[in-house]
mmCIF file of C-alpha atoms in Angstrom:
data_model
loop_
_atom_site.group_PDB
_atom_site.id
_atom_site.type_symbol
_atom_site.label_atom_id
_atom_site.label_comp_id
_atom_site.label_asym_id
_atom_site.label_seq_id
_atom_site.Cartn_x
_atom_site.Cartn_y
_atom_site.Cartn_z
ATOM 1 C CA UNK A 1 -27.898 12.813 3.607
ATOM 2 C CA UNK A 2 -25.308 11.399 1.423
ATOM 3 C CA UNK A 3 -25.934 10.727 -2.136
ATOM 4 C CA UNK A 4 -24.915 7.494 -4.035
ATOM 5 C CA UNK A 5 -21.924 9.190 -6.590
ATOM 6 C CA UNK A 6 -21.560 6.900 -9.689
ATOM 7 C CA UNK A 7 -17.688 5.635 -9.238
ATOM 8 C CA UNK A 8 -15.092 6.771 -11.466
ATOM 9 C CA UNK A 9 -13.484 4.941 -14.588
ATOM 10 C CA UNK A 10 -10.700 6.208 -16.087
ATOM 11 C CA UNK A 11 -10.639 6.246 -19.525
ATOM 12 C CA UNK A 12 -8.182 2.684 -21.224
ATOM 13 C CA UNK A 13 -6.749 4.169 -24.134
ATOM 14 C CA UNK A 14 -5.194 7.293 -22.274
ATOM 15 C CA UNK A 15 -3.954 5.329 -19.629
ATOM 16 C CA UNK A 16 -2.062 2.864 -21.818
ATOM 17 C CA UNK A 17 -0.009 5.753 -23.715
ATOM 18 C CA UNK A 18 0.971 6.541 -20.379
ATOM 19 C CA UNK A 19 3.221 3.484 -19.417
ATOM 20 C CA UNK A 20 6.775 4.441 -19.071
ATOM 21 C CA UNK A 21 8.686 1.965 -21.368
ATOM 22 C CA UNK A 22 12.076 2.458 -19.556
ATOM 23 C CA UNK A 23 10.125 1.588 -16.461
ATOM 24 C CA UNK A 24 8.656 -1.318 -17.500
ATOM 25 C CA UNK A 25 11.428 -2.690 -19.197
ATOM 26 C CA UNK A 26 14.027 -2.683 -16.325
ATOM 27 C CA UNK A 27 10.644 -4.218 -13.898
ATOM 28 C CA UNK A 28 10.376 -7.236 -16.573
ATOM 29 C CA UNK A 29 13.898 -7.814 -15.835
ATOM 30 C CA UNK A 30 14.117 -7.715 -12.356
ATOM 31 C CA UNK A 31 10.788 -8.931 -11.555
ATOM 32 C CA UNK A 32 10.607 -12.116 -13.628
ATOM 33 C CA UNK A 33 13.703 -13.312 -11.625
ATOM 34 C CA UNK A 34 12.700 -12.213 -8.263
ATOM 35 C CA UNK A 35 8.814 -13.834 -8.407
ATOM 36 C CA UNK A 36 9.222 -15.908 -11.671
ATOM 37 C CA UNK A 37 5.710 -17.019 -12.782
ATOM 38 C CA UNK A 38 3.405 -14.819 -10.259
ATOM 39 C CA UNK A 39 5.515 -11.394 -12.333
ATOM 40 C CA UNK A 40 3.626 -11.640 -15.685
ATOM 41 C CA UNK A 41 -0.254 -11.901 -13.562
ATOM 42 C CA UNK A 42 1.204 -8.681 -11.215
ATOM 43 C CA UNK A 43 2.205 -7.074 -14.528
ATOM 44 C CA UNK A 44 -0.641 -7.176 -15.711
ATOM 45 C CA UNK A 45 -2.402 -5.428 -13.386
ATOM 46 C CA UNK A 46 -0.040 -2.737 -12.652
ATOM 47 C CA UNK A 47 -0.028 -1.950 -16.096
ATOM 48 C CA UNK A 48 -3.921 -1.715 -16.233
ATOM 49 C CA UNK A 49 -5.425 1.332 -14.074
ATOM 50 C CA UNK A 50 -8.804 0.933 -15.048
ATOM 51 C CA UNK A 51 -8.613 -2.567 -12.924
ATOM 52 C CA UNK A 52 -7.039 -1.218 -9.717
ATOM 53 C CA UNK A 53 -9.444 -0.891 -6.441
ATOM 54 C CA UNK A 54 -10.064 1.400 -4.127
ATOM 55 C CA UNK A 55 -11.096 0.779 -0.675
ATOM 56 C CA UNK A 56 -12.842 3.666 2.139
ATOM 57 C CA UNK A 57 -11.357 4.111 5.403
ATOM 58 C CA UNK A 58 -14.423 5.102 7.594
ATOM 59 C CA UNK A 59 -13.348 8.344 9.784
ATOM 60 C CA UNK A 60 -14.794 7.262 13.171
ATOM 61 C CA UNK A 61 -14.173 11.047 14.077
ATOM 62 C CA UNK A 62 -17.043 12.102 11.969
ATOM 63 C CA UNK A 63 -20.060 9.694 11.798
ATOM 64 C CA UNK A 64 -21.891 9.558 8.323
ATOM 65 C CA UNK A 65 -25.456 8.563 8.768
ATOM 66 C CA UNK A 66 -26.669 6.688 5.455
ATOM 67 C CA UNK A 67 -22.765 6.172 4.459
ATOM 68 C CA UNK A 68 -22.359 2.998 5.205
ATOM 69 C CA UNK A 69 -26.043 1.913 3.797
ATOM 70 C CA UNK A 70 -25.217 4.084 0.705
ATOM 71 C CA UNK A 71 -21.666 1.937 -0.270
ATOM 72 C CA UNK A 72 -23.782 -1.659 0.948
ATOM 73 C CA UNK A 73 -25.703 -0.515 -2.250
ATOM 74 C CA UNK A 74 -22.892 -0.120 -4.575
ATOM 75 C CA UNK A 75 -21.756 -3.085 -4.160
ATOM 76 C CA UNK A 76 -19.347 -2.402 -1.162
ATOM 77 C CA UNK A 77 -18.229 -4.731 1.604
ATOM 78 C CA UNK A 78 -16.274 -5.061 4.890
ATOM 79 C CA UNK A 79 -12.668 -5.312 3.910
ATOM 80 C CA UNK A 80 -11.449 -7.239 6.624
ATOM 81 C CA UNK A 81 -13.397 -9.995 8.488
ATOM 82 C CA UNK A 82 -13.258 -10.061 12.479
ATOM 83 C CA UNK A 83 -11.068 -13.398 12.757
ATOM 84 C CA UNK A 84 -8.378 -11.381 12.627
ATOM 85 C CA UNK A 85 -5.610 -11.323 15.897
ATOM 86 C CA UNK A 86 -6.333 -7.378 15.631
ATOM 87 C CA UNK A 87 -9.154 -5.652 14.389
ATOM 88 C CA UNK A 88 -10.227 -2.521 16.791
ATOM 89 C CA UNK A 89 -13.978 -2.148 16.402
ATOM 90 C CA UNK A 90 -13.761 1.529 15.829
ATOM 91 C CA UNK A 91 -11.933 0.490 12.898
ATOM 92 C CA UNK A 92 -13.699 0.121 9.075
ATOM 93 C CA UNK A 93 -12.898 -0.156 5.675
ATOM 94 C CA UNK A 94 -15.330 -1.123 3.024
ATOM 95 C CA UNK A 95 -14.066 -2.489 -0.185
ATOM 96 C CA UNK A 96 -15.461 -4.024 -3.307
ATOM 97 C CA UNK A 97 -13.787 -6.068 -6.098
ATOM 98 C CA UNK A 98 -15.428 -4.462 -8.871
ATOM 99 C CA UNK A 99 -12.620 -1.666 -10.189
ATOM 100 C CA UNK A 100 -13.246 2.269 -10.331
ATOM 101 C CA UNK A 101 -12.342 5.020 -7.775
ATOM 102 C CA UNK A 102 -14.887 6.408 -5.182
ATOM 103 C CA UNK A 103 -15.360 10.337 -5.314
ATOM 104 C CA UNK A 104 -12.642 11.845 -3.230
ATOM 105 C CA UNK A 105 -13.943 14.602 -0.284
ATOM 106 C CA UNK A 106 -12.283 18.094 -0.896
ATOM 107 C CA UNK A 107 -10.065 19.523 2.290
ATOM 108 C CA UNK A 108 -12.386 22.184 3.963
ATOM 109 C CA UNK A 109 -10.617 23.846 6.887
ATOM 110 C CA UNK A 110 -13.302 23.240 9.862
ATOM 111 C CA UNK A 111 -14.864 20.328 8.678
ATOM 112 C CA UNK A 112 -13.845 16.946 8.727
ATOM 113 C CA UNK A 113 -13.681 14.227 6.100
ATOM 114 C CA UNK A 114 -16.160 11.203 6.177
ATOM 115 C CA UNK A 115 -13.606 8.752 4.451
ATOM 116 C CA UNK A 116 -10.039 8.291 3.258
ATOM 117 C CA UNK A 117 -9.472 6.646 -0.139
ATOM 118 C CA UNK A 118 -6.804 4.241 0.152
ATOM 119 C CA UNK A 119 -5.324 1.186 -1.466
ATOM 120 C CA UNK A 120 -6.208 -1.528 1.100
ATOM 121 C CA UNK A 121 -2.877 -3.213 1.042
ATOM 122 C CA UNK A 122 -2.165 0.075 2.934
ATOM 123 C CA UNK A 123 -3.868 -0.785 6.189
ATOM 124 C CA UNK A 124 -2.258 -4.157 6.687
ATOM 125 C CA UNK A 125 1.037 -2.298 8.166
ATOM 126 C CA UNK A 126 -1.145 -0.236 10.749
ATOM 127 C CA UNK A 127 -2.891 -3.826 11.647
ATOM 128 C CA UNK A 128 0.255 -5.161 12.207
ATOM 129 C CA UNK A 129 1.604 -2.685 14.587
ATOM 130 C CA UNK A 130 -1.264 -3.540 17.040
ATOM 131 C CA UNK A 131 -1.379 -0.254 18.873
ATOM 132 C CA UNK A 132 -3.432 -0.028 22.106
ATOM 133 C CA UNK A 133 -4.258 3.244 23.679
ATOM 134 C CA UNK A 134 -2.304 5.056 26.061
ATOM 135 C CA UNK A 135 0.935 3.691 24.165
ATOM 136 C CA UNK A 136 3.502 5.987 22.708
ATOM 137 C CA UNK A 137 3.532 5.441 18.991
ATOM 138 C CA UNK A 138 6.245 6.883 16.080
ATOM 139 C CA UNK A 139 5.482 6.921 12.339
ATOM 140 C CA UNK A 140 8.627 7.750 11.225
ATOM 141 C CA UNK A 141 7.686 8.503 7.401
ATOM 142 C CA UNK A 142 4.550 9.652 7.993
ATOM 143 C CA UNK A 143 3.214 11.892 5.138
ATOM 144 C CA UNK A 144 0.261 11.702 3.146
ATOM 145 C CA UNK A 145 -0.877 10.572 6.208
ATOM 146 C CA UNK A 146 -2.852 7.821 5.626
ATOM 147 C CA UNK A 147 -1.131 5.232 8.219
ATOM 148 C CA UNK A 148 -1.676 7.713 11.141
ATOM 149 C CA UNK A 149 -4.613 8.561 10.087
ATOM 150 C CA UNK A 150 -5.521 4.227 10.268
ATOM 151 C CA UNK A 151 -3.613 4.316 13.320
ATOM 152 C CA UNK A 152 -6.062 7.299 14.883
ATOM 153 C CA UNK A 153 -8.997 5.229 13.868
ATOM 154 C CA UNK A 154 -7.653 1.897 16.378
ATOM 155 C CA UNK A 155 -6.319 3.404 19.644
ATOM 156 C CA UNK A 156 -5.900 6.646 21.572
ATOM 157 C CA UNK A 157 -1.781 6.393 21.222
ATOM 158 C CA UNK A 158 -0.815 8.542 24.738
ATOM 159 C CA UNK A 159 1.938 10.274 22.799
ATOM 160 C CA UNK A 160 1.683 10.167 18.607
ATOM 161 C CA UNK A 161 4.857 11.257 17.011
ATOM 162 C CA UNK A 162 3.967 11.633 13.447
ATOM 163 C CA UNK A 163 7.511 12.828 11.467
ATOM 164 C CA UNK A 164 8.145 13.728 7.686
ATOM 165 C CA UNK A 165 11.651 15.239 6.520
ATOM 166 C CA UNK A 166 10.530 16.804 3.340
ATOM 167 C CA UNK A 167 8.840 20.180 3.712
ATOM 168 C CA UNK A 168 6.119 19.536 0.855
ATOM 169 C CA UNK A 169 5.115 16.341 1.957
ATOM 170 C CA UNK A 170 4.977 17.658 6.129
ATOM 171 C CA UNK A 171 2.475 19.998 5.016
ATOM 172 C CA UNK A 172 0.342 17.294 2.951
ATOM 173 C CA UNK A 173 0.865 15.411 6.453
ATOM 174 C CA UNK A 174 -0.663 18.387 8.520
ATOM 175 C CA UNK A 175 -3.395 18.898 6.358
ATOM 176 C CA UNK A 176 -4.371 15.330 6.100
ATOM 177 C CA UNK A 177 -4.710 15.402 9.755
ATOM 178 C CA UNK A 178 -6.404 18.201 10.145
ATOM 179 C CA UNK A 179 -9.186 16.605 7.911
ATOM 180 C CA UNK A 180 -9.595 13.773 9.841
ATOM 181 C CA UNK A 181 -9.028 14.593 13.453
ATOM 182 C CA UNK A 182 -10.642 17.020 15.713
ATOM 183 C CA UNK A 183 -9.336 19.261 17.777
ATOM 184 C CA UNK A 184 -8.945 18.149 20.795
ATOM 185 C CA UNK A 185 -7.081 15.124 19.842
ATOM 186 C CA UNK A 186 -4.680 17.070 17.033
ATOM 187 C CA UNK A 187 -3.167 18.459 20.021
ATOM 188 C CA UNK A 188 -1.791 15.826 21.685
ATOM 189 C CA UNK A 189 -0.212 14.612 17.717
ATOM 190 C CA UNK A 190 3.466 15.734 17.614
ATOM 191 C CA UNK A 191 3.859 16.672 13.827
ATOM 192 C CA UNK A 192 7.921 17.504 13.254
ATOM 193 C CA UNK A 193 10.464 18.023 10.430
ATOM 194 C CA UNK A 194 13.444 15.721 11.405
ATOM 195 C CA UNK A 195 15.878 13.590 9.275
ATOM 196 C CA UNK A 196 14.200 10.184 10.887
ATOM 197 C CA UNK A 197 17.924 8.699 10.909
ATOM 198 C CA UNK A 198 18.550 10.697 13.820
ATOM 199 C CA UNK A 199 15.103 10.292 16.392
ATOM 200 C CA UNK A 200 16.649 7.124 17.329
ATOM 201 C CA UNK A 201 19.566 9.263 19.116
ATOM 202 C CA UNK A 202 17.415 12.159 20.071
ATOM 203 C CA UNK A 203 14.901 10.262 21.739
ATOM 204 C CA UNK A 204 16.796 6.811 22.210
ATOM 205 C CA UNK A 205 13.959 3.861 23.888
ATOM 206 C CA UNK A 206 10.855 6.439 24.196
ATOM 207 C CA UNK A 207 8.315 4.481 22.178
ATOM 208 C CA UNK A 208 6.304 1.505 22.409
ATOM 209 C CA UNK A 209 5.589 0.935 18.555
ATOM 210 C CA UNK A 210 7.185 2.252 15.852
ATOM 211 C CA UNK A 211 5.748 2.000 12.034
ATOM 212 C CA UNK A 212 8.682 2.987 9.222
ATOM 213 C CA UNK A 213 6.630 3.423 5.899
ATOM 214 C CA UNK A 214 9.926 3.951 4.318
ATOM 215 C CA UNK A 215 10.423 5.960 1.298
ATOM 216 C CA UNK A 216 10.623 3.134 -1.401
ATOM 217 C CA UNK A 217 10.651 2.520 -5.327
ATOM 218 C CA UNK A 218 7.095 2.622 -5.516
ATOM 219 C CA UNK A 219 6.376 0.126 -8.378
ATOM 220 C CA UNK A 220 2.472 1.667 -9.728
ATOM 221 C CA UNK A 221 3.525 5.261 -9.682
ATOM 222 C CA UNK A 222 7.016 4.578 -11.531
ATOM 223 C CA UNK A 223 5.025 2.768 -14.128
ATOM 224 C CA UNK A 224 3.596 5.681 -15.264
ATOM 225 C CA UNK A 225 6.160 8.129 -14.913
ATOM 226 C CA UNK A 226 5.405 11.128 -17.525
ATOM 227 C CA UNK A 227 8.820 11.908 -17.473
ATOM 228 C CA UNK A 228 11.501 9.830 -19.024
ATOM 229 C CA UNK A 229 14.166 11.235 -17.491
ATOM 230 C CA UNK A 230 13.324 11.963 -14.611
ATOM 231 C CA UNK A 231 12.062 7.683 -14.310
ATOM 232 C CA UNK A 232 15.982 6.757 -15.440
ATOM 233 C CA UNK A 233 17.051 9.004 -12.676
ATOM 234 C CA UNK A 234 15.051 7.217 -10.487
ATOM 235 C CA UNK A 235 16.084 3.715 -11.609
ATOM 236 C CA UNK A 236 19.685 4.850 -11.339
ATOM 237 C CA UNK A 237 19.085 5.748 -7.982
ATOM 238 C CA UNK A 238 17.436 3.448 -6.811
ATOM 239 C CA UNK A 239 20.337 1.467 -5.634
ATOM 240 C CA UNK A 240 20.834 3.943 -2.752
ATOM 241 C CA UNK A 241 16.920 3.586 -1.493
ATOM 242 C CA UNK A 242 17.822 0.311 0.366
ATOM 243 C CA UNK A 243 20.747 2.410 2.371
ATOM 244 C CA UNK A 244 18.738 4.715 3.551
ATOM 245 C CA UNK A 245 15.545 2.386 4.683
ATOM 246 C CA UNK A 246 18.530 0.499 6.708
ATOM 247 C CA UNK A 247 19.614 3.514 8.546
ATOM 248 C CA UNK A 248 15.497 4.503 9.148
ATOM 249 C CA UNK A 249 15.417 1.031 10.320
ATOM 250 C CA UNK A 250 18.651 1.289 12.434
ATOM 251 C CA UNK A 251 17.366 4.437 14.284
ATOM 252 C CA UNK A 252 13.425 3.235 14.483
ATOM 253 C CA UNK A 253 14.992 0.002 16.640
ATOM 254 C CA UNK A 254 17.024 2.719 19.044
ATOM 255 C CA UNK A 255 13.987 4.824 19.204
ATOM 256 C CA UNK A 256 11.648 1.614 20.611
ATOM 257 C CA UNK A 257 11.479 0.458 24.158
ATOM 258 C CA UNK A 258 12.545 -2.765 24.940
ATOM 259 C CA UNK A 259 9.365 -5.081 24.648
ATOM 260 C CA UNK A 260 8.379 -2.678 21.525
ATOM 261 C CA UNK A 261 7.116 -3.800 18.397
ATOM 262 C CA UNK A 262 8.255 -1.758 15.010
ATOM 263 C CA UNK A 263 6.924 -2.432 11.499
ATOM 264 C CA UNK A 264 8.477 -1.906 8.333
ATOM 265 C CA UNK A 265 6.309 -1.614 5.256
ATOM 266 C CA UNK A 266 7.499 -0.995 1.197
ATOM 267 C CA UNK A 267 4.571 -0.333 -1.866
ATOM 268 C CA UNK A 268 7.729 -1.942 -3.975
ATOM 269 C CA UNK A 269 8.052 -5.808 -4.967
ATOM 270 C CA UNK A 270 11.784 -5.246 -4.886
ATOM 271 C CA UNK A 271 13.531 -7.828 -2.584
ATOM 272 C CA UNK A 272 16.363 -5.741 -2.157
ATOM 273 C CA UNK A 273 14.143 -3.073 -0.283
ATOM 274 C CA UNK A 274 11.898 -5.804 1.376
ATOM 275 C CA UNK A 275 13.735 -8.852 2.840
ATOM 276 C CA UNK A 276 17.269 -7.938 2.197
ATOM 277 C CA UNK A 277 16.944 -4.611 4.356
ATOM 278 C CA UNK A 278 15.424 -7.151 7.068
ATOM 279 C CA UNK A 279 17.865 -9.395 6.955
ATOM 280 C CA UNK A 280 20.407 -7.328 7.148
ATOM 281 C CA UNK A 281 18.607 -5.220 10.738
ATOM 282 C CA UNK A 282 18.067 -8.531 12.008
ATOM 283 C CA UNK A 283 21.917 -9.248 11.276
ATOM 284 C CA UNK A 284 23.093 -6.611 12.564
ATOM 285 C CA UNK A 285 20.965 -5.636 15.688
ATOM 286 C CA UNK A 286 21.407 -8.612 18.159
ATOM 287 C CA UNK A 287 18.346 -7.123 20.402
ATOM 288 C CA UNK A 288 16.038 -7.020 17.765
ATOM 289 C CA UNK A 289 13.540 -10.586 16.753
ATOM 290 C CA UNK A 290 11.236 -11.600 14.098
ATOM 291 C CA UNK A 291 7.407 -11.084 14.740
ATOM 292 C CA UNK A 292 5.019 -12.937 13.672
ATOM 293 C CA UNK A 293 2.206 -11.931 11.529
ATOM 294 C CA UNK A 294 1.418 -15.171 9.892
ATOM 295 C CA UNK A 295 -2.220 -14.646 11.945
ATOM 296 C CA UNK A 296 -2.654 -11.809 10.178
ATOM 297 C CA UNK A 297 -1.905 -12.989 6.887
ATOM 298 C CA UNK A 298 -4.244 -15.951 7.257
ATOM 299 C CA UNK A 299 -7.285 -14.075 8.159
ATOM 300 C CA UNK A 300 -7.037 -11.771 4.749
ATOM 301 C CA UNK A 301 -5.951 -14.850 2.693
ATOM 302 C CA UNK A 302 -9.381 -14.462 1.239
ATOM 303 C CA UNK A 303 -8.996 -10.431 0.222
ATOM 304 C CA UNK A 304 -5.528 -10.396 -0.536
ATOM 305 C CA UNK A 305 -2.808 -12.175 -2.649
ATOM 306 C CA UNK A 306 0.696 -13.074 -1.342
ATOM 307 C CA UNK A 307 3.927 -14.070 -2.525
ATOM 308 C CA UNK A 308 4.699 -17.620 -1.154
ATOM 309 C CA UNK A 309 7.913 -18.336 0.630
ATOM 310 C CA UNK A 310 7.807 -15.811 2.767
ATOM 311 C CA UNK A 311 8.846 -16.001 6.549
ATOM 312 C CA UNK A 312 6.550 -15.625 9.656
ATOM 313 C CA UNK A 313 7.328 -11.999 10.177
ATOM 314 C CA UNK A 314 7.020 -10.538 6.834
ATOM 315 C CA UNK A 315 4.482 -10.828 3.367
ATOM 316 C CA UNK A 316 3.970 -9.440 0.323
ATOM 317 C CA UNK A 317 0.905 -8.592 -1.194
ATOM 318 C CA UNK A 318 0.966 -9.160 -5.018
ATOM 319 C CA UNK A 319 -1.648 -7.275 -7.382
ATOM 320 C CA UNK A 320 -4.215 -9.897 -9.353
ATOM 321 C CA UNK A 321 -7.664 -9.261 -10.783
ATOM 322 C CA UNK A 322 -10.596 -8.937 -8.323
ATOM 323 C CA UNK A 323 -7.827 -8.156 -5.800
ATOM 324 C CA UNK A 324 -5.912 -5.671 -6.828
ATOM 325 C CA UNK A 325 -4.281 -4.292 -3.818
ATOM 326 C CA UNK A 326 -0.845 -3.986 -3.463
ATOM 327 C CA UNK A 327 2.001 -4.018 -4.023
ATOM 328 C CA UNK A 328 2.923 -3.984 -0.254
ATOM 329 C CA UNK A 329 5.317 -5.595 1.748
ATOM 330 C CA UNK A 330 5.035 -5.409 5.696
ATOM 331 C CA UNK A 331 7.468 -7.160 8.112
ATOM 332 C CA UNK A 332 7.291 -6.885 11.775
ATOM 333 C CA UNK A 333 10.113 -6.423 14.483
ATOM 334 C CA UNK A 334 10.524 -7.013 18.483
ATOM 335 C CA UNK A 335 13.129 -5.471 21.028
ATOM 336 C CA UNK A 336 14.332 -7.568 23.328
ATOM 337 C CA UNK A 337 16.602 -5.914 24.951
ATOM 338 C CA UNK A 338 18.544 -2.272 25.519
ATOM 339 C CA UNK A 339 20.899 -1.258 22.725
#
């Protein structure tokens, strides 16, 4: 039943007038001193659309017969191989590392989608988390919804918490679900409104993984911002992002049981949004621990680049040709102990 949709290349010359100079500028700066050498390769790409991937998220809520047949022919591929330390079997993504974007399925109230178009990078947070079913699970930042969506497709979470302060975005979040999970399940998701700096003191120790997607720079879209404005706005404050991922952080680690696992995840290469906001929980919360997901990275050495350097609890994927995911930086978190 499904047809074979001829993928979809934007057009170079468009795309190119696009890049947002003030952007770009204050990136080359910051960039070339933070990942010296590996910046002018990740440039590159970011500055070149018509190279970025896309990668299908299966929806194991609503089998496609022929789907997966219909992508082997185009060229398509498991994105993850089964050596890693967590890979659900419910759970696939196909990828390929030729560029273009797949068709993207319309929202029809009542029916379900067959796929969600993602940036793979994406997915390596959700991997990290390891949920199991019957755990109680929080995604803090949760809109568009892709991340509880991934999360959906590797466990039955007994209580899914899925939160989004602003009001646009919580009803991108709703609707996302509502394309991707039936019924019966969507009522057992909590969706709510709430400034995530303050779960961790309305429902202090109630979850057994937490996943903070925190609102970041996010170094592809900024590129091309149309406005430019509105981008040196954003650079100016951008300063203030890394207080406010440090207090989602802060109240994340009060929200998670003791023996919980939390994961922190960026789409910016910026250090002091990555590994300085780390640092600084990890500083600064004597019950929290490193994780490791050096297994992880290991196991999607082959599909994904990373900046070296990096410690056994964190990575960051940089953007290259042929794999052009990213960027994304993921970092994992234990409780030991009560707050």
């Amino acid at each position: 039943f499904f047809l074979s949709p001829k993928l979809e290349k934007p057009r170079k010359g468009k795309l190119q007038k696009q890049i947002c100079r003030v952007v770009l500028e204050h990136f080359e700066k910051q960039y070339t001193a933070e990942l010296g050498h590996a910046w002018s390769s990740v440039r590159d790409v970011l500055t070149s659309p018509w190279c970025w991937q896309h990668a299908l998220l299966l929806n194991r809520f609503s089998p496609s017969p022929g789907l997966e047949s219909s992508l082997a022919g185009q060229g398509f591929q498991p994105a993850f191989p089964a050596a890693l330390p967590y890979l659900p079997a419910a759970f696939r993504c196909f990828s390929r590392p030729a560029p273009g974007r797949f068709p993207a399925q319309k929202h029809q109230p009542g029916r379900l989608k067959d796929y969600y178009l993602l940036n793979a990078a994406s997915l390596l947070p959700v991997l990290a988390l390891e949920v199991e079913d019957g755990e109680d699970v929080l995604d803090l930042c949760a809109a568009p919804g892709g991340k509880s969506v991934a999360i959906l497709q590797c466990a039955c979470p007994g209580h899914f918490h899925c939160n989004e302060y602003d009001d646009l975005r919580s009803r991108w979040l709703e609707q996302t679900i509502e394309s991707f999970i039936p019924d019966p399940l969507i009522n057992l998701i909590r969706v709510s409104k709430l400034d995530g700096r303050q779960i961790g003191d309305l429902q202090p120790e109630f979850y057994d993984k937490v996943l903070v997607d925190a609102p970041c720079s996010n170094d592809r879209s900024w590129l091309f911002s149309a406005d430019p404005q509105q981008a040196l706005l954003r650079l100016m404050q951008r300063k203030e992002l890394s207080s406010l991922q440090f207090q989602l952080l802060r109240s994340a680690v009060k929200a998670l049981r003791p023996g919980g696992s939390l994961v922190y995840s960026t789409c910016t290469l910026s250090k002091a949004e990555n590994s300085d906001v780390i640092n600084l929980i990890l500083n600064s919360c004597s019950n929290v621990i490193p994780g490791d997901i050096s297994g992880m990275a290991r196991g999607v050495s082959q599909e994904f680049s990373f900046l070296s350097g990096m410690q056994q609890h964190e990575l960051l994927v940089l953007p290259e040709r042929g794999r052009a995911w990213g960027p994304m930086y993921v970092a994992k978190l234990k409780k030991v102990s009560s707050t």
